[in-house]
Coordinates of C-alpha atoms and ligand atoms in Angstrom, one line a residue:
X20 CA -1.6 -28.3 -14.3
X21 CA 1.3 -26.3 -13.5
X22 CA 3.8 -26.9 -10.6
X23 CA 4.6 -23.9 -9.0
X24 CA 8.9 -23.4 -8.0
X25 CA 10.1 -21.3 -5.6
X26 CA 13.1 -18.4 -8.0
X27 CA 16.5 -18.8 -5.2
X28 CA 20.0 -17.4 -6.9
X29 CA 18.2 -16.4 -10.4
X30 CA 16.6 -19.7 -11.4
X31 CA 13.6 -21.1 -10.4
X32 CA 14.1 -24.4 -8.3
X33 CA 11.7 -26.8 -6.3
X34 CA 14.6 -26.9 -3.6
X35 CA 13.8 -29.7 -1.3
X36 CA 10.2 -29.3 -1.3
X37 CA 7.6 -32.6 -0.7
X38 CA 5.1 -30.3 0.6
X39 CA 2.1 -28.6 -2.0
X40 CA -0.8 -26.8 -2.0
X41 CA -3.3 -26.1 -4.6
X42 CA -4.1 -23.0 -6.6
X43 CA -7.5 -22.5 -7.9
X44 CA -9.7 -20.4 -10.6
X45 CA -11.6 -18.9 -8.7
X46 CA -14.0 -18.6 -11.2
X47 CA -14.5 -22.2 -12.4
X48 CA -13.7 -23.8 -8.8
X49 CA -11.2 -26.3 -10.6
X50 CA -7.6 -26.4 -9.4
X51 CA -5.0 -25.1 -11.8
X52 CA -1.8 -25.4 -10.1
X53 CA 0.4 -26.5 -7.3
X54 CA 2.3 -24.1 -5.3
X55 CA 5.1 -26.0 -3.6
X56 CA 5.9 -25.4 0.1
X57 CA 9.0 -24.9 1.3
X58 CA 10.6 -26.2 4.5
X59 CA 12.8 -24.5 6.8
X60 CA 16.1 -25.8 4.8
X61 CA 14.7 -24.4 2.1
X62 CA 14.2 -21.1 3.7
X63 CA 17.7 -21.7 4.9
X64 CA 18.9 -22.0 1.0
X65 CA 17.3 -18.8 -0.1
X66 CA 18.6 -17.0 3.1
X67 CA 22.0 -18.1 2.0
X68 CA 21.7 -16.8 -1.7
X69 CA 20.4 -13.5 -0.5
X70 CA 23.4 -13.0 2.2
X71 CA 25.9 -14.3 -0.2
X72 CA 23.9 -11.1 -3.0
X73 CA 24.3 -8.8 0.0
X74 CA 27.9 -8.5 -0.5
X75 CA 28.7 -7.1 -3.9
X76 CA 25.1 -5.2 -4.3
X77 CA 25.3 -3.3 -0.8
X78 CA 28.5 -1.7 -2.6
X79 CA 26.8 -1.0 -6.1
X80 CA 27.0 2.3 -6.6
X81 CA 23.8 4.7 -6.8
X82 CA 24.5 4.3 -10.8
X83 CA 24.4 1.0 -11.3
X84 CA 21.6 0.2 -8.7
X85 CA 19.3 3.2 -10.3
X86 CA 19.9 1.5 -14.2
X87 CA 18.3 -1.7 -12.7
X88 CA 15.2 0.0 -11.3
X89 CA 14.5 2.1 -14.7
X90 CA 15.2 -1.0 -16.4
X91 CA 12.8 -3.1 -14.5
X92 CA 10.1 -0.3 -14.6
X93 CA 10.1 -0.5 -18.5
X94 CA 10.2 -4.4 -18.2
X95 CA 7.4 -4.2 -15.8
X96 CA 5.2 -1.4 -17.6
X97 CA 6.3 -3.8 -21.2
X98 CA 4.7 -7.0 -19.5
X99 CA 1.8 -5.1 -17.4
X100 CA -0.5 -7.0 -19.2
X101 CA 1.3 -10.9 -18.6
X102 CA 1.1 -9.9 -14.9
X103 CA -2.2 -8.9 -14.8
X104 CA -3.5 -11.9 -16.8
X105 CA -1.6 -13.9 -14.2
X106 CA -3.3 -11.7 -11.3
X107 CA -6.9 -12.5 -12.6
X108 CA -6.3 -16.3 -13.5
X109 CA -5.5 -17.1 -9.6
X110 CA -7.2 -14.0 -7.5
X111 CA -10.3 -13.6 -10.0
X112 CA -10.5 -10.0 -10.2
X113 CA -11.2 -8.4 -13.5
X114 CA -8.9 -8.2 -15.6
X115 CA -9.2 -4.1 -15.8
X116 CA -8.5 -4.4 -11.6
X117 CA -5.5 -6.3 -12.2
X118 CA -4.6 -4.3 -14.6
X119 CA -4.8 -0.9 -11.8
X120 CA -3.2 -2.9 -9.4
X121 CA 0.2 -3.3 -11.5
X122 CA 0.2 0.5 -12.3
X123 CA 0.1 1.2 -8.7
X124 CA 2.9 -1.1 -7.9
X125 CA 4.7 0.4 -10.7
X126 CA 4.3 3.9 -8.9
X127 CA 6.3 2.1 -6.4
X128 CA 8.8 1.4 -8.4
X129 CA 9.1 4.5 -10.4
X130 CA 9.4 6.0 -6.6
X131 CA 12.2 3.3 -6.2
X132 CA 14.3 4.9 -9.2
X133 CA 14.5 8.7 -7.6
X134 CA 16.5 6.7 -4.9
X135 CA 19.7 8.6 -5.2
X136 CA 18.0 11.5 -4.4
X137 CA 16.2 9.6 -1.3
X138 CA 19.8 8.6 0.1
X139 CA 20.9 11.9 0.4
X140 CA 22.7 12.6 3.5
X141 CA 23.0 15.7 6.1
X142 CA 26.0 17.4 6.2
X143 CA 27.1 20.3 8.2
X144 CA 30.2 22.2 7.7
X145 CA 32.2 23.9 10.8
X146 CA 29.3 22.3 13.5
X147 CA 32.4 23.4 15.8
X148 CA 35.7 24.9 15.1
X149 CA 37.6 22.8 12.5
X150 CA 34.3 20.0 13.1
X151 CA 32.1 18.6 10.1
X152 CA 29.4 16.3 10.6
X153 CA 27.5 14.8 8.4
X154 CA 25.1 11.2 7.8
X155 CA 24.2 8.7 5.6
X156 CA 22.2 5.6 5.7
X157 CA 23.3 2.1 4.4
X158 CA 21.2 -0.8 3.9
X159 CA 20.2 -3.4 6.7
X160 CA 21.2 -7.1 4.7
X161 CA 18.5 -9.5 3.6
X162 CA 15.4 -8.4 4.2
X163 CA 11.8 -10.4 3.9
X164 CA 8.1 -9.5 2.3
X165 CA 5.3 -12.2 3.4
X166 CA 2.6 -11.1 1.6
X167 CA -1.4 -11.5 1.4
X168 CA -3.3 -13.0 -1.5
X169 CA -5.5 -9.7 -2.3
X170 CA -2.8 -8.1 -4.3
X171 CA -0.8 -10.6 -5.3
X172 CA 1.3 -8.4 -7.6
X173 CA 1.2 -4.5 -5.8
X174 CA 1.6 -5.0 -2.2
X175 CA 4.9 -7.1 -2.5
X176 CA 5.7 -4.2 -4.6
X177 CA 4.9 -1.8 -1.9
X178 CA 8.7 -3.5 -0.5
X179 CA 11.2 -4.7 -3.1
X180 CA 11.7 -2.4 -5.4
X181 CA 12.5 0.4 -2.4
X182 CA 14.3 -2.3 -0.7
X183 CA 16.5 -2.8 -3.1
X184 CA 17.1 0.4 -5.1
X185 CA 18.2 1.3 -0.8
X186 CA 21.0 -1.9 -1.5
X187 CA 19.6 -4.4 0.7
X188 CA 18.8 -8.2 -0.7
X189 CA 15.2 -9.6 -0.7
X190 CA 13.7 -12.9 -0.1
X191 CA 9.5 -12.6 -0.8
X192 CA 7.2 -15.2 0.7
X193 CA 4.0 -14.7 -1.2
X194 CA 0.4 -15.6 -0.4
X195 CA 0.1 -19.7 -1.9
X196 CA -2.9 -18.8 -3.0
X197 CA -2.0 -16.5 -6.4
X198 CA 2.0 -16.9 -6.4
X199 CA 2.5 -17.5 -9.9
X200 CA 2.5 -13.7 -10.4
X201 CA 5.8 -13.3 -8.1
X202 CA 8.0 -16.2 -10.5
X203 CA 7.2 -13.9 -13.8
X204 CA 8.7 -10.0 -11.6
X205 CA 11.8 -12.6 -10.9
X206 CA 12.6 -13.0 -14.3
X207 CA 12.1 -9.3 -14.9
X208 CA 14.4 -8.2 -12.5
X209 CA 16.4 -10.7 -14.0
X210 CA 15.9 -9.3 -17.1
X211 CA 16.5 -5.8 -15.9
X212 CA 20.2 -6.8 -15.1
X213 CA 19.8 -7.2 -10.9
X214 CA 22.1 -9.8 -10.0
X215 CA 21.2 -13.2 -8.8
X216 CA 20.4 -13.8 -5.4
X217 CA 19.4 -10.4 -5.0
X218 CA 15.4 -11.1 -4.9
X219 CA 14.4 -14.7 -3.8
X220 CA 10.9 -15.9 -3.6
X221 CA 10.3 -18.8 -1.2
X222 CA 6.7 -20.2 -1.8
X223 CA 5.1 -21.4 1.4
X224 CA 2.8 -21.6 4.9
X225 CA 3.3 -21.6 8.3
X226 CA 6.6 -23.2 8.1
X227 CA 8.4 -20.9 5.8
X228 CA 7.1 -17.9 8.0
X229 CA 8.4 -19.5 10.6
X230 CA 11.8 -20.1 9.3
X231 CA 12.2 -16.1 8.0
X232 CA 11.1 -15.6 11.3
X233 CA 13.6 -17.4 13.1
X234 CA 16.5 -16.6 10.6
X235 CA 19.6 -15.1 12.1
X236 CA 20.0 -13.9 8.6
X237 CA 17.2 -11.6 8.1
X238 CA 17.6 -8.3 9.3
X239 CA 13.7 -7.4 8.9
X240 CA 10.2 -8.8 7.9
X241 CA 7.7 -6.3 6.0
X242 CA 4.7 -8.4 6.1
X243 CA 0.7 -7.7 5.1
X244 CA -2.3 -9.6 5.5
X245 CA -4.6 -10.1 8.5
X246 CA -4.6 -8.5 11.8
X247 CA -4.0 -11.8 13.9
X248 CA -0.6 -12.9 11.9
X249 CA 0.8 -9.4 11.7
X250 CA 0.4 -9.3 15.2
X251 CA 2.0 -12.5 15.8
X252 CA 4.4 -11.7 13.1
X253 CA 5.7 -8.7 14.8
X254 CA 5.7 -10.4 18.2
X255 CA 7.9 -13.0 16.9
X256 CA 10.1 -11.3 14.8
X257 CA 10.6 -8.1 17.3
X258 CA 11.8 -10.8 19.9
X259 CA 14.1 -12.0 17.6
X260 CA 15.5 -9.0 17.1
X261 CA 14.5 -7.8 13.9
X262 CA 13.0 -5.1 12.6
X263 CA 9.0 -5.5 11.9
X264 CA 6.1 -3.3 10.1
X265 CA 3.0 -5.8 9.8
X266 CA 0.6 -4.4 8.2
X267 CA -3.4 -5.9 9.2
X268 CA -6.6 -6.2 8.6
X269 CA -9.3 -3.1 8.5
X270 CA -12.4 -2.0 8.6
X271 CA -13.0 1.1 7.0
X272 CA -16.3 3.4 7.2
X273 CA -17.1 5.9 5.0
X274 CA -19.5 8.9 6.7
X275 CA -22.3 10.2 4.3
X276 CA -23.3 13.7 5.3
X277 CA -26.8 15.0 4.4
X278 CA -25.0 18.0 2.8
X279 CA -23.3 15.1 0.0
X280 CA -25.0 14.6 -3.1
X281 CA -26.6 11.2 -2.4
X282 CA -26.3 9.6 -6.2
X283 CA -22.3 10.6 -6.1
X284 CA -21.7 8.7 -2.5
X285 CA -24.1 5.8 -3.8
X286 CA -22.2 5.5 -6.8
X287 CA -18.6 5.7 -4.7
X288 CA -19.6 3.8 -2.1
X289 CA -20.8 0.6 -4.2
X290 CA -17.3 1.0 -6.2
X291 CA -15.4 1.1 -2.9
X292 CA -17.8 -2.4 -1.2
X293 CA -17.8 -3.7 -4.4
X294 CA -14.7 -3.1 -6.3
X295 CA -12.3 -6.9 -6.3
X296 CA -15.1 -8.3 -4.4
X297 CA -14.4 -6.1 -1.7
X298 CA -11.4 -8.6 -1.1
X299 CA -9.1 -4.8 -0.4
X300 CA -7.7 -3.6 2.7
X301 CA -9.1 -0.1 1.7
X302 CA -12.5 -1.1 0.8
X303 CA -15.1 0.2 2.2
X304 CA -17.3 -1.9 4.6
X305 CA -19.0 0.2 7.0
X306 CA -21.4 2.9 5.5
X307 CA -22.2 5.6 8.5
X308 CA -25.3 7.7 7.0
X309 CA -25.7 11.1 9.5
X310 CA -29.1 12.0 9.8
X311 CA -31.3 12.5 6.9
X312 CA -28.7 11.2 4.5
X313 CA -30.0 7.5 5.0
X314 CA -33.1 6.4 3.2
X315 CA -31.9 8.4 0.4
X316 CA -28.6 6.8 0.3
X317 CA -29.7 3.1 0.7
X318 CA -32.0 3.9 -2.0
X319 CA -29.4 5.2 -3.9
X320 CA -26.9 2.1 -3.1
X321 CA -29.4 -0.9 -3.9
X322 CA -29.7 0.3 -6.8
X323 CA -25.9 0.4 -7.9
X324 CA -25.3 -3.2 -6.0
X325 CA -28.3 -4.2 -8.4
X326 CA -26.3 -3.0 -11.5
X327 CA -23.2 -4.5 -10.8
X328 CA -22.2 -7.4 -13.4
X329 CA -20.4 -10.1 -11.7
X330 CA -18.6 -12.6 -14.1
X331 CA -15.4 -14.1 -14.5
X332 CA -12.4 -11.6 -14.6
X333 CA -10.9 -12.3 -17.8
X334 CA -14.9 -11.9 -18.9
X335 CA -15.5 -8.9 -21.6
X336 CA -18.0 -7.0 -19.6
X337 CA -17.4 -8.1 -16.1
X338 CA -17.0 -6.0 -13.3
X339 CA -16.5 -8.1 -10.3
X340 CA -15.2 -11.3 -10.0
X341 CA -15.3 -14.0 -7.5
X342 CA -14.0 -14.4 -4.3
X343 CA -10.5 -16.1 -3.3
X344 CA -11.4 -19.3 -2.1
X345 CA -14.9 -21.4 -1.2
X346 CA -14.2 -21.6 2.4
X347 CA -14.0 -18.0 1.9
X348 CA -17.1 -17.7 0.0
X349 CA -19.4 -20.1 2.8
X350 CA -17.7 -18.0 5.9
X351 CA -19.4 -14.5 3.9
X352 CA -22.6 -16.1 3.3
X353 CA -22.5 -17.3 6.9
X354 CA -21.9 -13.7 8.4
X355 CA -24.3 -12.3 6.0
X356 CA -26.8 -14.9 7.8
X357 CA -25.8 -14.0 11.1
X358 CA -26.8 -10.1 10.2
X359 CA -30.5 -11.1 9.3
X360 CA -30.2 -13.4 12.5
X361 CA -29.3 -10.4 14.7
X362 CA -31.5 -8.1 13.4
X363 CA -30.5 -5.9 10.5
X364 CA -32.3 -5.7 7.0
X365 CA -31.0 -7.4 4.1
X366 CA -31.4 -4.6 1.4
X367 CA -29.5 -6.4 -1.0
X368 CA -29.1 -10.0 -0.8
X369 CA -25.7 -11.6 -2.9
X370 CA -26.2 -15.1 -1.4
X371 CA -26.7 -18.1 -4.0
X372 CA -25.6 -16.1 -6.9
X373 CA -25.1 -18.4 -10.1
X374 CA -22.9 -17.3 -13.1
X375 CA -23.9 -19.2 -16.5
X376 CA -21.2 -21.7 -17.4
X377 CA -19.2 -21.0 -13.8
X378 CA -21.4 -22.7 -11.6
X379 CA -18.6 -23.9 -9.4
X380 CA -16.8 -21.0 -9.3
X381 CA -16.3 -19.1 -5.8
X382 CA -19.5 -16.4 -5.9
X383 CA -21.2 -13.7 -3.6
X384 CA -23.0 -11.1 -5.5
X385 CA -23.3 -7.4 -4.1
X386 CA -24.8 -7.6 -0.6
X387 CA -26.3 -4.3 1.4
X388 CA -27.3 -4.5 4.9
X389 CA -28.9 -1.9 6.7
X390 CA -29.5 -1.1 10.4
X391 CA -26.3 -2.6 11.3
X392 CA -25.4 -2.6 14.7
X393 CA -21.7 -1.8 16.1
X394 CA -22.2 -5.1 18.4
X395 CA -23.6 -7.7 15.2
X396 CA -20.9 -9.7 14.2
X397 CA -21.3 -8.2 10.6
X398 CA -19.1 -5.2 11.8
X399 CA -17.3 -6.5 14.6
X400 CA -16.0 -9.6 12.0
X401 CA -13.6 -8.1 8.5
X402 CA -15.9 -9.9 6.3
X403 CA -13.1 -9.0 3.1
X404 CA -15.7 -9.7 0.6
X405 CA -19.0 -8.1 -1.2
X406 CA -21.0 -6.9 1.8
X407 CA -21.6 -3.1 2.4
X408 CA -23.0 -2.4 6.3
X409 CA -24.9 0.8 6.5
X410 CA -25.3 2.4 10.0
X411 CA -27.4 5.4 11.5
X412 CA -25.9 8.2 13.3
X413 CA -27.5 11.5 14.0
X414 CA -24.2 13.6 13.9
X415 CA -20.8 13.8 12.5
X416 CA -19.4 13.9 16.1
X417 CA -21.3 10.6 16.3
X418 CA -19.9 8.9 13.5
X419 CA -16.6 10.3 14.3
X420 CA -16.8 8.3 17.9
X421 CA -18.4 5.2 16.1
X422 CA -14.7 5.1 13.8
X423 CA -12.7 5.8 17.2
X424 CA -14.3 3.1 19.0
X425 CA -13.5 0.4 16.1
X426 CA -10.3 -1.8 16.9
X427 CA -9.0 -1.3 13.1
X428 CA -7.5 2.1 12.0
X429 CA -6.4 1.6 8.2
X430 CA -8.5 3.9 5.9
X431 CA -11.7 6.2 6.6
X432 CA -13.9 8.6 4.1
X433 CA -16.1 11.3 4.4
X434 CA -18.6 12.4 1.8
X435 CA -19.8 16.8 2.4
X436 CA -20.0 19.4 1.0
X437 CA -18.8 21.4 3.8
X438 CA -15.1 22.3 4.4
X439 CA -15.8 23.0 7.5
X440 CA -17.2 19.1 8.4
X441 CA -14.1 17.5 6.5
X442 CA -11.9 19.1 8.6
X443 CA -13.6 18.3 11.6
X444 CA -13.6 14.4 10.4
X445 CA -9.6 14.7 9.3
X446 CA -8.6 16.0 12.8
X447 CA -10.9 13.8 14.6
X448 CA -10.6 10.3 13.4
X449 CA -7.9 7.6 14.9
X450 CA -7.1 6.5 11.1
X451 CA -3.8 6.4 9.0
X452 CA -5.8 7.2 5.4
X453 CA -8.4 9.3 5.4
X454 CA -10.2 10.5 2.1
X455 CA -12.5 13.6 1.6
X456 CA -15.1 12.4 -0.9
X457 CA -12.3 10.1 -2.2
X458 CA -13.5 6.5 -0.7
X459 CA -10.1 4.7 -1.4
X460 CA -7.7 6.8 -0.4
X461 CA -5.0 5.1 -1.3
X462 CA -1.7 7.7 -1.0
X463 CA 0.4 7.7 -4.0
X464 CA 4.2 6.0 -4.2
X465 CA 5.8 9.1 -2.7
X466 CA 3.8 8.8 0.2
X467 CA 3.7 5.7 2.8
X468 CA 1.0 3.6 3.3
X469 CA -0.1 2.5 6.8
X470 CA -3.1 2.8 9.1
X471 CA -3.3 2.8 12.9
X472 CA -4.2 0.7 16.1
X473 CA -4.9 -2.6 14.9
X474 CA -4.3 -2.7 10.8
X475 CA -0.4 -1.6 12.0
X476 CA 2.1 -3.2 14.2
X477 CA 5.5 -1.4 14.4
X478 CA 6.4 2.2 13.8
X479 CA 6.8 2.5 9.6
X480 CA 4.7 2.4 6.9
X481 CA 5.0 1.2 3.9
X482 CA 7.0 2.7 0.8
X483 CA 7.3 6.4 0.4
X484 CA 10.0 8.6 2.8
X485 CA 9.4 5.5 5.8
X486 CA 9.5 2.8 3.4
X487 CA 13.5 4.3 3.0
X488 CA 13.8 4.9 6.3
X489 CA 13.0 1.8 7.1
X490 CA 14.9 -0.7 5.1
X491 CA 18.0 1.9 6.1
X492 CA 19.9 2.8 9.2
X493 CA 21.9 6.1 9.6
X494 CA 25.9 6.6 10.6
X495 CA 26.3 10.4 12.1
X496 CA 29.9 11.2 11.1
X497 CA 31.4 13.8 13.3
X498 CA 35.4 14.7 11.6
X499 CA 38.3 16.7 12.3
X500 CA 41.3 17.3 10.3
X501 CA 44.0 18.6 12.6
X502 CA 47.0 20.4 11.2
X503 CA 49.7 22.4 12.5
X504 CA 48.2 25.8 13.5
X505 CA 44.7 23.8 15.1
X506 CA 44.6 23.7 18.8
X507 CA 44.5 20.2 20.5
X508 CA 41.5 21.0 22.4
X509 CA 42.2 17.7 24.2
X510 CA 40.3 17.0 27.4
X511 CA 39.1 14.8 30.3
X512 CA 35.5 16.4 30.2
X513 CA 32.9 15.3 28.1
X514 CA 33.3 16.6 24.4
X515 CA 31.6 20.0 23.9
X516 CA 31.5 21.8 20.6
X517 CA 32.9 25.4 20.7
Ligands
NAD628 P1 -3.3 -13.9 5.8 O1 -3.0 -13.1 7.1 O2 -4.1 -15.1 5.9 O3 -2.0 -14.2 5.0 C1 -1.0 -13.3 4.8 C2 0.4 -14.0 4.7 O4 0.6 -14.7 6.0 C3 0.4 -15.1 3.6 O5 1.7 -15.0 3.0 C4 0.2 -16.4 4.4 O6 0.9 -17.5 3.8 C5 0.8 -16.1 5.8 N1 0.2 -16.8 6.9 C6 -1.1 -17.1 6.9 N2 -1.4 -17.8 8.1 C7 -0.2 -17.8 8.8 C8 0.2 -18.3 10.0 N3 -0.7 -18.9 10.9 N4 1.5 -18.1 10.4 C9 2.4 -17.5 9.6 N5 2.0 -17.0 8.4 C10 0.8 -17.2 8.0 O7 -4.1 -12.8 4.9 P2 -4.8 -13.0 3.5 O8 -6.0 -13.8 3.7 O9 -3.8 -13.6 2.5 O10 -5.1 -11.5 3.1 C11 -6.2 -10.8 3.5 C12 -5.9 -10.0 4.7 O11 -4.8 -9.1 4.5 C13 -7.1 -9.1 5.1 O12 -7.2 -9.1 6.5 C14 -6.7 -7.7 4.6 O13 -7.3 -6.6 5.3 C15 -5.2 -7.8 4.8 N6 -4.5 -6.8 4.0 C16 -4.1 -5.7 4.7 C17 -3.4 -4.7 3.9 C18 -2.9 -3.4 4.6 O14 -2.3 -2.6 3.9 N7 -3.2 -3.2 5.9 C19 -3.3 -4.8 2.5 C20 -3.7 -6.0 1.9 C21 -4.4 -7.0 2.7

């Protein structure tokens, strides 16, 4: 079994640590690993390295920072393959998922290495007589990525390679769940040339939260995960004077028109439920069929939950693993009970799934539930595992004002074939991502991620133009020259430009 070390100044360390946790297979049930936890001196330590990185890499020039990112993306894109073994061995999605979810980090980081392009200031000559000004933005010092177990790999990739390439330092607190995937991109940045100290992980709970929290040292906190710590994460942060996006959780519908061809939603729609065990913040949980689109539709959709192979991720074959954790795996089968105890139909039924030779591994097979209700705990609750909720509504307008009226704004889908419907639903809904017969509409590197009301707290999203804007702060730069034949212009009144 492997101990798990926290990577502080370019070497992995257990720091101080007496604290542990266990990491699983999700697949088997058996324990594998042991993530150690650190305390708030060992937050403290990390801190320190980062501050003490801050120093020389905030001055690297655009040059040198830019070689380290290209370097790292071939390191990464060489190795794609390590960190998605890594991905599937603690998480237990397939190995082809893991696999995805590197290449769309990567995207991130390929963003990362256009950065002196992103830096580029304003400038305007002659804004008054003999009067330039111009702007550019400079990094904000160490900065901190607490991150969620889903994507163990992308989503703290969604913050450090834009951090950085912008010349700030980085401590990471991943999920102790799947952390083992963070110690291997340490020792590719390593590899890549980015000096030590510039990107820390600190393993951890609570504690280690805390302690970034609290840090006088850290300038700001990106964190993801679920909707009640990013909203005491930006609570606590933001009164400590820091600068916070927290990303949460979601609940994202997709809207099935009777104009869409029923076999390509089905087939979309089961992807998007089903896909990682539905363990994504941009699955889709919440089917709204309008009108006559529904009998066909859940016809449609038993039979693709029917077809899907669970196994284990590493599995030839299999294409949906377990979930995270057995607690998780009892609280799903316990709101898929409290469904058929309030009333809907259980189309599809995923509870006591066995996999040959993985009996203890952490299972739910493909569950459907029709006739949902917005008031059954099955949609009020983000289940974040393999449970698709259909619901009835007898127009778009309808299913627009069902979205509106859910807490969670992170991702939304429509499935038409008219224009004229689509554009209706993308002007209408209260979402941050919103796909047109694309259920996952996950926007690429060069755009930022984020969704609305409750699955965002703070003003940025992630990567993309606000991910640079926000690990950045702008200096306005107003000059003057004078020389001989230049009027004073001197004056008590407040400056003017002429
Ligand atoms: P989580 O909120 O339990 O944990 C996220 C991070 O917070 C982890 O690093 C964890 O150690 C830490 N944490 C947990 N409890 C804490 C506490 N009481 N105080 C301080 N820190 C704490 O989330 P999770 O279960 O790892 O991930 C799943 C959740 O993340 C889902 O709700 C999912 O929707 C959400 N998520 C959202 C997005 C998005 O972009 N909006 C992306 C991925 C995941």
């Amino acid at each position: 079994m492997s101990t798990i070390d926290h990577w502080v100044a370019g070497k992995p360390s257990a720091l101080a640590s007496t604290r542990s946790a266990p990491v699983y297979d999700p697949a088997t049930g058996r324990q594998t690993g042991d993530v150690l936890l650190a305390s708030a001196s060992d937050v403290d330590q990390a801190v320190a390295a980062a501050r003490d990185a801050f120093r020389e890499w905030s001055q690297a020039s655009l040059t040198a920072r830019t070689k380290v990112l290209f370097a790292f993306r071939e390191l990464v894109n060489a190795r794609a393959d390590d960190l998605a073994a890594l991905i599937t061995a603690e998480h237990g999605k397939v190995l082809s998922d893991a696999r995805g979810e590197v290449q769309r980090g990567l995207e991130v980081v390929e963003f990362a290495c256009g950065i002196p392009q992103l830096l580029k200031g304003d400038y305007s000559d002659q804004a008054s007589s003999g009067v330039d000004v111009f702007s550019f933005r400079e990094p904000l010092g160490v900065v901190v990525g607490i991150t969620p177990f889903n994507f163990p790999v992308m989503v703290p990739m969604w913050m450090h390679p834009v951090a950085i390439a912008c010349g700030n330092t980085f401590v990471l607190k991943p999920s102790e769940r799947d952390p083992s995937g963070s110690q291997l991109v340490a020792r590719l940045w390593q590899e890549a040339g980015l000096p030590d100290g510039v990107f820390n992980v600190v393993n951890g709970d609570v504690e280690a939260v805390d302690a970034l929290l609290d840090h006088d040292d850290v300038a700001a906190v990106s964190f993801v995960g679920s909707t009640p710590i990013a909203r005491y994460i930006h609570e606590r942060a933001s009164a400590n004077g820091k600068r916070v996006q927290a990303l949460g959780g979601a609940k994202n519908h997709a809207i099935v028109m009777p104009d869409a061809d029923p076999a390509f939603a089905a087939e979309h729609l089961a992807a998007a439920a089903f896909g990682s065990a539905g363990e994504r913040c941009m699955a889709v949980s919440a089917a709204v069929a309008v009108g006559a689109a529904g009998d066909a539709l859940i016809d449609e959709v038993v039979a693709q939950a029917g077809a899907v192979h669970v196994g284990p991720g590493n599995a030839d074959g299999s294409e949906m693993g377990p979930v995270i954790t057995a607690a998780s795996r009892d609280r799903i089968v316990g709101l898929i009970q409290s469904g058929v105890d309030q009333g809907a139909t259980l189309a599809v039924d995923g509870r006591g799934l066995v996999v040959p030779d993985h009996e203890d591994g952490f299972w739910v097979g493909p569950t459907v539930i029709d006739h949902v209700r917005p008031a059954m705990d099955v949609y009020t609750e983000e289940i974040f595992g393999p449970v698709l909720s259909v619901l009835r509504a007898d127009t778009v307008d309808e299913a627009i004002a069902l979205i509106n009226a859910n807490p969670y704004g992170n991702g939304t889908a429509i499935f038409t074939s008219s224009g004229e419907t689509a554009r209706r639903f993308q002007r209408g809904v209260q979402v941050g991502m919103i796909g047109i017969n694309v259920p996952i509409p996950v926007p690429m590197a060069y755009y930022s991620f984020g969704g609305w009301k409750d699955s965002l707290f703070g003003d940025k999203h992630v990567h993309g133009p606000e991910g640079v804007s926000f690990y950045t702060r702008a200096k306005v730069i107003t000059s003057r020259w004078p020389h001989v034949e230049m009027p004073s212009g001197a004056s008590l009144q407040f400056p003017t430009m002429t």
